[in-house]
Short mmCIF file of C-alpha atoms and ligand atoms in Angstrom, two decimals:
data_model
loop_
_atom_site.label_atom_id
_atom_site.label_comp_id
_atom_site.label_asym_id
_atom_site.label_seq_id
_atom_site.Cartn_x
_atom_site.Cartn_y
_atom_site.Cartn_z
CA MET A 1 0.00 0.00 0.00
CA ARG A 2 1.33 3.40 -0.96
CA ILE A 3 0.50 6.67 0.83
CA ALA A 4 1.37 9.93 -0.93
CA ILE A 5 1.87 13.32 0.73
CA LEU A 6 1.35 16.25 -1.60
CA ARG A 7 2.63 19.80 -1.49
CA GLU A 8 -0.48 21.88 -0.73
CA ILE A 9 -1.11 24.29 -3.59
CA SER A 10 -4.14 26.30 -2.37
CA PRO A 11 -3.25 30.00 -2.10
CA GLY A 12 -1.95 30.86 1.38
CA GLU A 13 -1.75 27.23 2.51
CA SER A 14 1.37 26.30 4.44
CA ARG A 15 0.29 23.20 6.36
CA VAL A 16 1.11 19.63 5.42
CA ALA A 17 -1.06 16.57 5.98
CA LEU A 18 1.55 14.30 7.58
CA LEU A 19 4.82 15.15 9.32
CA PRO A 20 7.91 12.90 9.42
CA ASP A 21 7.01 11.39 12.82
CA ALA A 22 3.75 10.07 11.37
CA VAL A 23 5.61 8.82 8.28
CA ARG A 24 8.06 6.87 10.46
CA ALA A 25 5.18 5.10 12.22
CA LEU A 26 3.54 4.17 8.90
CA VAL A 27 6.78 2.92 7.37
CA SER A 28 7.42 0.77 10.44
CA LYS A 29 4.13 -0.99 9.66
CA GLY A 30 5.30 -1.89 6.15
CA ILE A 31 3.47 0.95 4.38
CA GLU A 32 5.25 2.73 1.55
CA VAL A 33 5.19 6.55 1.87
CA MET A 34 6.08 8.93 -0.95
CA VAL A 35 6.34 12.70 -0.46
CA GLU A 36 6.30 15.50 -2.99
CA GLY A 37 9.46 17.57 -2.51
CA GLY A 38 8.98 20.72 -0.44
CA SER A 39 5.71 19.53 1.16
CA GLY A 40 6.74 20.19 4.75
CA ILE A 41 9.12 23.12 4.50
CA ALA A 42 6.73 25.81 5.81
CA ALA A 43 5.72 23.40 8.57
CA GLY A 44 9.34 23.01 9.65
CA SER A 45 10.11 19.65 8.00
CA ALA A 46 12.64 19.41 5.19
CA ASP A 47 12.71 16.75 2.48
CA GLU A 48 15.67 15.14 4.30
CA ASP A 49 13.54 14.78 7.44
CA TYR A 50 10.96 12.82 5.44
CA ALA A 51 13.69 10.74 3.80
CA ARG A 52 15.19 9.95 7.21
CA ALA A 53 11.74 8.85 8.36
CA GLY A 54 11.70 6.31 5.53
CA ALA A 55 9.74 8.14 2.81
CA THR A 56 10.73 8.47 -0.83
CA VAL A 57 10.84 12.12 -1.86
CA THR A 58 9.99 12.95 -5.47
CA SER A 59 9.20 16.03 -7.53
CA ASP A 60 6.87 13.98 -9.77
CA ARG A 61 3.43 15.02 -8.48
CA ASN A 62 1.69 13.24 -11.36
CA LEU A 63 3.34 9.97 -10.37
CA LEU A 64 2.06 10.41 -6.82
CA MET A 65 -1.48 11.15 -7.97
CA ALA A 66 -1.51 8.20 -10.37
CA SER A 67 0.01 5.59 -8.07
CA ALA A 68 -1.06 6.31 -4.49
CA ASP A 69 -3.65 4.18 -2.75
CA VAL A 70 -4.21 6.76 -0.01
CA ILE A 71 -3.67 10.52 -0.23
CA PRO A 72 -4.03 12.46 3.03
CA VAL A 73 -4.41 16.17 2.25
CA VAL A 74 -5.14 19.45 3.99
CA ASN A 75 -7.24 20.81 1.10
CA CYS A 76 -8.82 18.94 -1.81
CA PRO A 77 -6.44 18.68 -4.80
CA ASP A 78 -7.65 20.50 -7.92
CA SER A 79 -9.39 18.89 -10.88
CA SER A 80 -6.19 18.44 -12.94
CA ASP A 81 -4.71 16.41 -10.06
CA LEU A 82 -7.89 14.45 -9.45
CA GLY A 83 -8.15 13.53 -13.14
CA LEU A 84 -4.95 11.48 -12.66
CA LEU A 85 -6.15 9.63 -9.57
CA LYS A 86 -5.62 5.89 -9.42
CA PRO A 87 -9.09 4.35 -9.69
CA GLY A 88 -10.35 3.45 -6.22
CA ALA A 89 -7.84 5.64 -4.38
CA VAL A 90 -8.71 7.09 -0.96
CA ILE A 91 -8.46 10.82 -0.15
CA ILE A 92 -8.75 12.17 3.42
CA GLY A 93 -8.82 15.85 4.32
CA PHE A 94 -10.76 19.09 4.59
CA LEU A 95 -12.88 18.35 1.52
CA ARG A 96 -15.62 20.95 2.23
CA PRO A 97 -18.30 18.42 1.28
CA LEU A 98 -21.28 20.51 2.37
CA ASP A 99 -20.32 24.05 1.41
CA ASP A 100 -18.38 23.37 -1.81
CA PRO A 101 -18.82 19.78 -3.02
CA ALA A 102 -18.43 20.40 -6.79
CA PRO A 103 -14.59 20.09 -6.84
CA LEU A 104 -14.98 16.52 -5.51
CA GLN A 105 -16.83 15.38 -8.64
CA PRO A 106 -13.73 14.39 -10.71
CA ALA A 107 -12.53 12.18 -7.84
CA ILE A 108 -15.95 10.56 -7.46
CA GLU A 109 -16.00 9.87 -11.21
CA ARG A 110 -12.68 8.01 -10.87
CA GLY A 111 -14.17 5.69 -8.28
CA ALA A 112 -12.46 7.34 -5.32
CA THR A 113 -13.33 6.88 -1.66
CA LEU A 114 -13.43 10.27 0.06
CA PHE A 115 -13.28 11.02 3.79
CA ALA A 116 -14.01 14.56 4.96
CA VAL A 117 -12.47 15.36 8.33
CA GLU A 118 -15.24 17.93 8.83
CA LEU A 119 -17.71 15.04 9.13
CA VAL A 120 -15.84 13.02 11.77
CA PRO A 121 -18.45 12.64 14.55
CA ARG A 122 -17.79 14.49 17.82
CA ILE A 123 -17.84 11.30 19.87
CA THR A 124 -15.30 10.46 22.56
CA ARG A 125 -13.57 7.73 20.48
CA ALA A 126 -13.04 10.20 17.64
CA GLN A 127 -11.58 13.03 19.72
CA ALA A 128 -8.02 12.23 18.65
CA MET A 129 -9.14 12.53 14.99
CA ASP A 130 -11.06 15.78 15.45
CA ALA A 131 -9.26 18.06 13.02
CA LEU A 132 -11.99 20.72 13.25
CA SER A 133 -11.22 21.12 16.96
CA SER A 134 -7.46 21.10 16.36
CA MET A 135 -7.65 23.84 13.76
CA ALA A 136 -10.23 25.84 15.76
CA THR A 137 -7.82 25.78 18.71
CA VAL A 138 -5.06 27.28 16.57
CA ALA A 139 -7.44 29.82 15.00
CA GLY A 140 -8.82 30.96 18.36
CA TYR A 141 -5.33 31.48 19.76
CA LYS A 142 -4.18 33.40 16.69
CA ALA A 143 -7.34 35.55 16.61
CA ALA A 144 -6.52 36.91 20.07
CA ILE A 145 -2.88 37.52 19.07
CA LEU A 146 -4.00 39.27 15.88
CA ALA A 147 -6.39 41.49 17.83
CA ALA A 148 -3.67 42.39 20.35
CA ALA A 149 -1.25 43.23 17.54
CA HIS A 150 -3.76 45.53 15.80
CA LEU A 151 -5.08 47.28 18.92
CA PRO A 152 -3.49 50.68 19.59
CA ARG A 153 -3.56 49.78 23.30
CA MET A 154 -2.06 47.05 25.46
CA PHE A 155 -4.02 44.10 26.83
CA PRO A 156 -2.79 43.95 30.47
CA LEU A 157 -3.36 46.28 33.39
CA LEU A 158 -0.02 48.00 34.08
CA MET A 159 0.79 50.14 37.06
CA THR A 160 3.89 52.16 36.30
CA ALA A 161 5.62 55.23 37.67
CA ALA A 162 4.22 57.08 34.66
CA GLY A 163 0.68 56.13 35.50
CA THR A 164 -1.79 53.27 35.26
CA VAL A 165 -2.69 51.57 31.96
CA PRO A 166 -6.15 50.01 32.17
CA PRO A 167 -6.65 46.49 30.81
CA ALA A 168 -8.25 45.96 27.41
CA HIS A 169 -11.84 44.72 27.33
CA VAL A 170 -12.37 41.78 24.98
CA LEU A 171 -15.74 40.38 23.95
CA VAL A 172 -15.78 36.90 22.40
CA LEU A 173 -18.93 35.90 20.51
CA GLY A 174 -19.38 32.16 20.16
CA ALA A 175 -17.75 30.05 22.88
CA GLY A 176 -17.07 26.80 21.01
CA VAL A 177 -13.57 25.45 20.56
CA ALA A 178 -12.15 28.56 18.83
CA GLY A 179 -13.97 31.01 21.08
CA LEU A 180 -12.80 29.32 24.28
CA GLN A 181 -9.20 29.34 23.04
CA ALA A 182 -9.52 33.04 22.12
CA ILE A 183 -10.86 33.72 25.63
CA ALA A 184 -8.02 31.76 27.27
CA THR A 185 -5.39 33.56 25.17
CA ALA A 186 -6.84 37.04 25.77
CA ARG A 187 -6.97 36.27 29.49
CA ARG A 188 -3.33 35.14 29.47
CA LEU A 189 -2.46 38.47 27.86
CA GLY A 190 -4.17 40.20 30.76
CA ALA A 191 -7.41 41.44 29.18
CA VAL A 192 -10.78 41.57 30.91
CA VAL A 193 -12.85 39.09 28.88
CA LEU A 194 -16.56 38.55 28.30
CA GLY A 195 -17.92 35.53 26.44
CA TYR A 196 -21.27 35.02 24.73
CA ASP A 197 -22.98 31.97 23.27
CA ILE A 198 -26.48 30.64 22.85
CA ARG A 199 -25.66 27.17 24.20
CA ALA A 200 -26.28 26.83 27.92
CA ALA A 201 -23.19 24.65 28.49
CA ALA A 202 -20.95 27.41 27.18
CA GLY A 203 -21.59 29.62 30.24
CA GLU A 204 -19.80 27.30 32.64
CA GLN A 205 -16.89 26.81 30.22
CA VAL A 206 -16.46 30.57 29.76
CA ARG A 207 -16.51 31.17 33.52
CA SER A 208 -14.01 28.36 34.13
CA LEU A 209 -11.50 30.37 32.07
CA GLY A 210 -11.89 33.39 34.33
CA ALA A 211 -14.10 35.33 31.91
CA LYS A 212 -17.61 36.65 32.48
CA PHE A 213 -20.53 35.15 30.57
CA LEU A 214 -22.99 37.45 28.88
CA GLU A 215 -26.47 36.07 29.50
CA VAL A 216 -29.20 36.73 26.96
CA ASP A 217 -32.85 35.87 27.46
CA LEU A 218 -33.92 34.02 24.31
CA GLY A 219 -37.35 33.20 25.76
CA GLY A 220 -36.54 29.56 26.57
CA ILE A 221 -36.22 28.41 22.93
CA GLU A 222 -34.16 25.35 22.07
CA THR A 223 -30.70 26.43 20.95
CA GLU A 224 -28.91 23.10 20.52
CA ASP A 225 -29.37 20.09 18.27
CA LYS A 226 -28.88 16.48 19.34
CA GLY A 227 -25.17 16.62 18.50
CA GLY A 228 -24.57 19.57 20.85
CA TYR A 229 -24.19 22.04 17.97
CA ALA A 230 -25.98 25.39 17.93
CA LYS A 231 -29.24 25.57 15.98
CA GLU A 232 -29.99 28.29 13.48
CA LEU A 233 -31.98 30.93 15.43
CA THR A 234 -35.08 32.77 14.32
CA GLU A 235 -34.61 36.40 13.31
CA GLU A 236 -36.40 37.46 16.50
CA ALA A 237 -34.02 35.49 18.76
CA LEU A 238 -31.01 36.74 16.82
CA ALA A 239 -32.21 40.33 17.25
CA ARG A 240 -32.32 39.93 21.05
CA GLY A 241 -28.71 38.78 21.04
CA ARG A 242 -27.66 41.58 18.68
CA GLU A 243 -29.05 44.25 20.99
CA LEU A 244 -27.05 43.01 23.98
CA ILE A 245 -23.93 42.55 21.83
CA ALA A 246 -24.17 46.11 20.42
CA LYS A 247 -24.49 47.50 23.96
CA THR A 248 -21.50 45.49 25.22
CA ALA A 249 -19.39 46.26 22.13
CA ARG A 250 -19.63 49.99 22.95
CA THR A 251 -17.39 49.43 25.97
CA SER A 252 -15.16 46.76 24.40
CA ASP A 253 -11.79 47.36 22.75
CA VAL A 254 -11.82 44.05 20.90
CA VAL A 255 -14.56 41.78 19.62
CA ILE A 256 -13.60 38.30 18.42
CA THR A 257 -16.47 36.57 16.67
CA THR A 258 -16.53 32.80 16.12
CA ALA A 259 -20.24 31.91 15.88
CA GLN A 260 -21.10 29.21 13.37
CA VAL A 261 -23.99 26.87 12.65
CA PRO A 262 -22.76 23.79 10.73
CA GLY A 263 -23.89 23.74 7.10
CA ARG A 264 -25.47 27.22 7.33
CA ARG A 265 -24.41 30.80 6.73
CA ALA A 266 -22.78 32.25 9.86
CA PRO A 267 -25.30 34.15 12.04
CA ARG A 268 -25.15 37.94 11.74
CA LEU A 269 -24.36 39.15 15.27
CA MET A 270 -23.08 42.69 14.65
CA ASP A 271 -24.65 45.06 12.18
CA ARG A 272 -23.19 48.33 10.88
CA ALA A 273 -24.70 50.36 13.74
CA ALA A 274 -23.08 48.10 16.37
CA ILE A 275 -19.70 48.54 14.67
CA GLU A 276 -20.19 52.30 14.42
CA GLY A 277 -20.99 52.35 18.15
CA MET A 278 -17.51 51.06 19.03
CA ARG A 279 -14.69 53.31 20.24
CA LEU A 280 -11.98 54.69 17.94
CA GLY A 281 -9.18 52.17 17.47
CA SER A 282 -11.33 49.14 18.37
CA VAL A 283 -10.62 45.87 16.59
CA ILE A 284 -12.95 43.12 15.41
CA VAL A 285 -11.57 39.74 14.33
CA ASP A 286 -14.30 37.78 12.54
CA LEU A 287 -13.37 34.10 12.43
CA ALA A 288 -16.66 33.30 10.71
CA ALA A 289 -15.51 35.29 7.63
CA PRO A 290 -15.30 32.21 5.34
CA ALA A 291 -18.91 31.31 6.23
CA GLY A 292 -20.27 34.79 5.48
CA GLY A 293 -19.08 36.55 8.64
CA ASN A 294 -20.70 37.43 11.97
CA CYS A 295 -20.32 41.16 11.22
CA GLU A 296 -22.04 43.11 8.50
CA LEU A 297 -18.86 44.84 7.30
CA THR A 298 -16.52 41.80 7.24
CA GLN A 299 -14.76 41.13 3.96
CA PRO A 300 -13.23 37.62 3.80
CA GLY A 301 -9.44 37.79 3.62
CA GLU A 302 -9.38 41.58 4.07
CA GLU A 303 -8.81 44.21 6.71
CA VAL A 304 -11.58 46.82 6.58
CA HIS A 305 -11.31 50.22 8.31
CA HIS A 306 -14.65 51.80 9.13
CA ASN A 307 -15.14 54.87 11.34
CA GLY A 308 -11.91 54.14 13.19
CA VAL A 309 -12.75 50.46 13.76
CA THR A 310 -10.57 47.75 12.17
CA ILE A 311 -12.45 44.65 11.01
CA ILE A 312 -10.26 41.68 10.13
CA GLY A 313 -11.79 38.75 8.24
CA PRO A 314 -9.17 35.98 8.21
CA VAL A 315 -9.91 32.98 6.01
CA ASN A 316 -7.22 30.55 7.12
CA LEU A 317 -5.60 31.40 10.45
CA PRO A 318 -4.28 27.85 11.07
CA ALA A 319 -2.06 28.30 8.00
CA THR A 320 -0.40 31.25 9.76
CA VAL A 321 0.83 28.84 12.47
CA PRO A 322 1.91 26.00 10.15
CA VAL A 323 4.24 24.11 12.48
CA HIS A 324 1.80 23.48 15.29
CA ALA A 325 -1.26 23.36 13.04
CA SER A 326 0.46 20.63 10.98
CA GLN A 327 1.60 18.83 14.13
CA LEU A 328 -1.98 18.57 15.39
CA TYR A 329 -3.46 17.81 11.97
CA SER A 330 -0.84 15.15 11.21
CA LYS A 331 -1.73 13.43 14.50
CA ASN A 332 -5.45 13.61 13.68
CA ILE A 333 -4.83 12.08 10.24
CA SER A 334 -2.52 9.35 11.61
CA ASN A 335 -5.18 8.37 14.11
CA PHE A 336 -7.79 8.23 11.36
CA LEU A 337 -5.46 6.12 9.18
CA GLN A 338 -5.19 3.59 12.00
CA LEU A 339 -8.90 2.93 11.53
CA LEU A 340 -8.50 2.41 7.79
CA VAL A 341 -5.43 0.20 7.68
CA ARG A 342 -5.08 -3.32 9.00
CA ASP A 343 -1.92 -5.43 8.59
CA GLY A 344 -0.48 -2.91 6.16
CA ALA A 345 -3.51 -3.04 3.83
CA LEU A 346 -6.62 -0.91 3.39
CA ASN A 347 -9.59 -2.22 5.33
CA ILE A 348 -12.58 0.13 5.11
CA ASP A 349 -15.20 -0.99 7.60
CA MET A 350 -18.35 0.96 6.82
CA ASN A 351 -19.94 -0.40 10.00
CA ASP A 352 -17.57 1.77 12.03
CA GLU A 353 -19.45 4.96 12.98
CA ILE A 354 -16.44 7.21 12.47
CA ILE A 355 -15.67 5.80 9.02
CA ARG A 356 -19.32 5.75 7.95
CA ASP A 357 -20.10 9.31 9.09
CA SER A 358 -16.98 10.87 7.61
CA CYS A 359 -17.27 9.06 4.27
CA VAL A 360 -18.51 11.30 1.48
CA ALA A 361 -18.15 8.76 -1.35
CA HIS A 362 -17.17 5.10 -1.37
CA LYS A 363 -15.73 3.55 -4.54
CA GLY A 364 -17.27 6.30 -6.65
CA GLU A 365 -20.73 6.22 -5.01
CA ILE A 366 -21.84 9.20 -2.93
CA VAL A 367 -22.80 7.75 0.43
CA ASN A 368 -23.57 10.93 2.35
CA LYS A 369 -27.15 12.10 1.80
CA ARG A 370 -26.46 15.75 2.64
CA VAL A 371 -23.53 15.84 0.20
CA ALA A 372 -25.65 14.22 -2.54
CA GLU A 373 -28.29 16.92 -1.96
CA ALA A 374 -25.68 19.70 -1.94
CA LEU A 375 -24.18 18.42 -5.23
CA HIS A 376 -27.62 18.04 -6.77
CA ALA A 377 -28.63 21.56 -5.67
CA ARG A 378 -25.55 23.03 -7.35
CA ALA A 379 -25.83 20.97 -10.56
P1 NAD B 401 -18.95 25.82 15.83
O1 NAD B 401 -17.64 26.19 15.20
O2 NAD B 401 -19.96 25.12 15.01
O3 NAD B 401 -19.61 27.17 16.41
C1 NAD B 401 -18.88 28.03 17.25
C2 NAD B 401 -19.77 28.53 18.38
O4 NAD B 401 -20.73 29.43 17.86
C3 NAD B 401 -20.55 27.43 19.10
O5 NAD B 401 -20.21 27.43 20.46
C4 NAD B 401 -22.00 27.83 18.87
O6 NAD B 401 -22.83 27.51 19.97
C5 NAD B 401 -21.89 29.32 18.67
N1 NAD B 401 -23.05 29.97 18.03
C6 NAD B 401 -23.79 29.54 16.97
N2 NAD B 401 -24.78 30.42 16.70
C7 NAD B 401 -24.65 31.44 17.59
C8 NAD B 401 -25.37 32.65 17.82
N3 NAD B 401 -26.42 32.99 17.08
N4 NAD B 401 -24.95 33.44 18.81
C9 NAD B 401 -23.87 33.10 19.58
N5 NAD B 401 -23.16 31.99 19.42
C10 NAD B 401 -23.56 31.16 18.43
O7 NAD B 401 -18.74 25.00 17.19
P2 NAD B 401 -17.55 24.08 17.66
O8 NAD B 401 -16.52 24.94 18.28
O9 NAD B 401 -17.13 23.20 16.55
O10 NAD B 401 -18.25 23.25 18.81
C11 NAD B 401 -19.61 22.87 18.72
C12 NAD B 401 -20.01 21.97 19.88
O11 NAD B 401 -19.32 20.75 19.83
C13 NAD B 401 -19.66 22.55 21.22
O12 NAD B 401 -20.68 22.14 22.10
C14 NAD B 401 -18.40 21.87 21.60
O13 NAD B 401 -18.15 21.88 22.98
C15 NAD B 401 -18.69 20.50 21.06
N6 NAD B 401 -17.48 19.74 20.78
C16 NAD B 401 -17.43 18.45 21.24
C17 NAD B 401 -16.29 17.69 20.99
C18 NAD B 401 -16.21 16.26 21.45
O14 NAD B 401 -15.33 15.57 21.07
N7 NAD B 401 -17.12 15.80 22.26
C19 NAD B 401 -15.25 18.21 20.27
C20 NAD B 401 -15.35 19.54 19.80
C21 NAD B 401 -16.48 20.26 20.06
#
């Protein structure tokens, strides 16, 4: 069985799917690993490191595409790559099966089996494969750092001979994995932090990090689905939250927004008026930018300046921390591969919940109903 590691070619991407440590473990199990030259450089691993771990390094990307049985990726390869795929090959990665499934079509037509890490169920057994959480952790950390770097003030309270510097006030909207990491990082930098979420469980988690939780009365409506994810709110419920957020934003120096509802457009939590109500020099970091943004004025991938407020809409913060993002992702992928490989050969057990739920297509057949609908809707 041959596993191929590709150089990621999406603009701005610097992560790699597997690092040399993971390669060494695979090779020790009798699996052949080939690596496209330069794949790990931005993530701190040179070609020689992969070679020392037992991989064959090549510059022939087409050979890798045409001969690999399994291709772990960060992002889906493009259609010219997928057109070369060995029939029946397996691809694992951030395949964006629900929001942008069309690029997967050439792979499906070549009989590929596709696993989307976004669909790995959030069950205890799958925690070590949860790439969404790994990348959200990195993004939340970096969002707080980015905000601190852009703010014309300091985060901590400082008492100096030249006077007292008050601490920055940071409001974090959405207290899932990314939001909690943003809260923890802003706290470590010394800011006074407030967190907000519509899930009841989030309150305790926010408080356990030493931040205050902003309570909103949503009239007792159900805010969570069976999987523990937030539900899409009605416009009326959203408006109640927006009012409280706008009021709190007026006294905040930084707002970090992370609110998402899986498979939906990100909820709009701050409108233009709320942004205009913020103080001069305030900073908003909108982590929901790729899903449409939590703020009305967010532009994905851009830094917008409006009435003295800076609004940053990052689209791939994990790629700005490629060493640790790759370290976590590589571990997630290695753990997933352990489920797929037995005695050095592929063994795809569709009765396994993790494999079944994360599988988008098996041997060229779309097996995920939501993906089939999404592809059909876009056809
Ligand atoms: P996510 O990225 O889908 O959303 C981020 C946050 O936005 C969530 O906390 C969500 O409640 C919040 N949100 C959505 N709509 C909102 C609104 N209108 N206003 C304010 N906040 C809003 O979430 P995630 O970080 O991937 O985590 C989702 C859930 O899964 C959480 O309960 C988390 O604790 C849980 N989780 C469980 C595991 C596990 O292995 N058991 C792993 C990771 C996450």
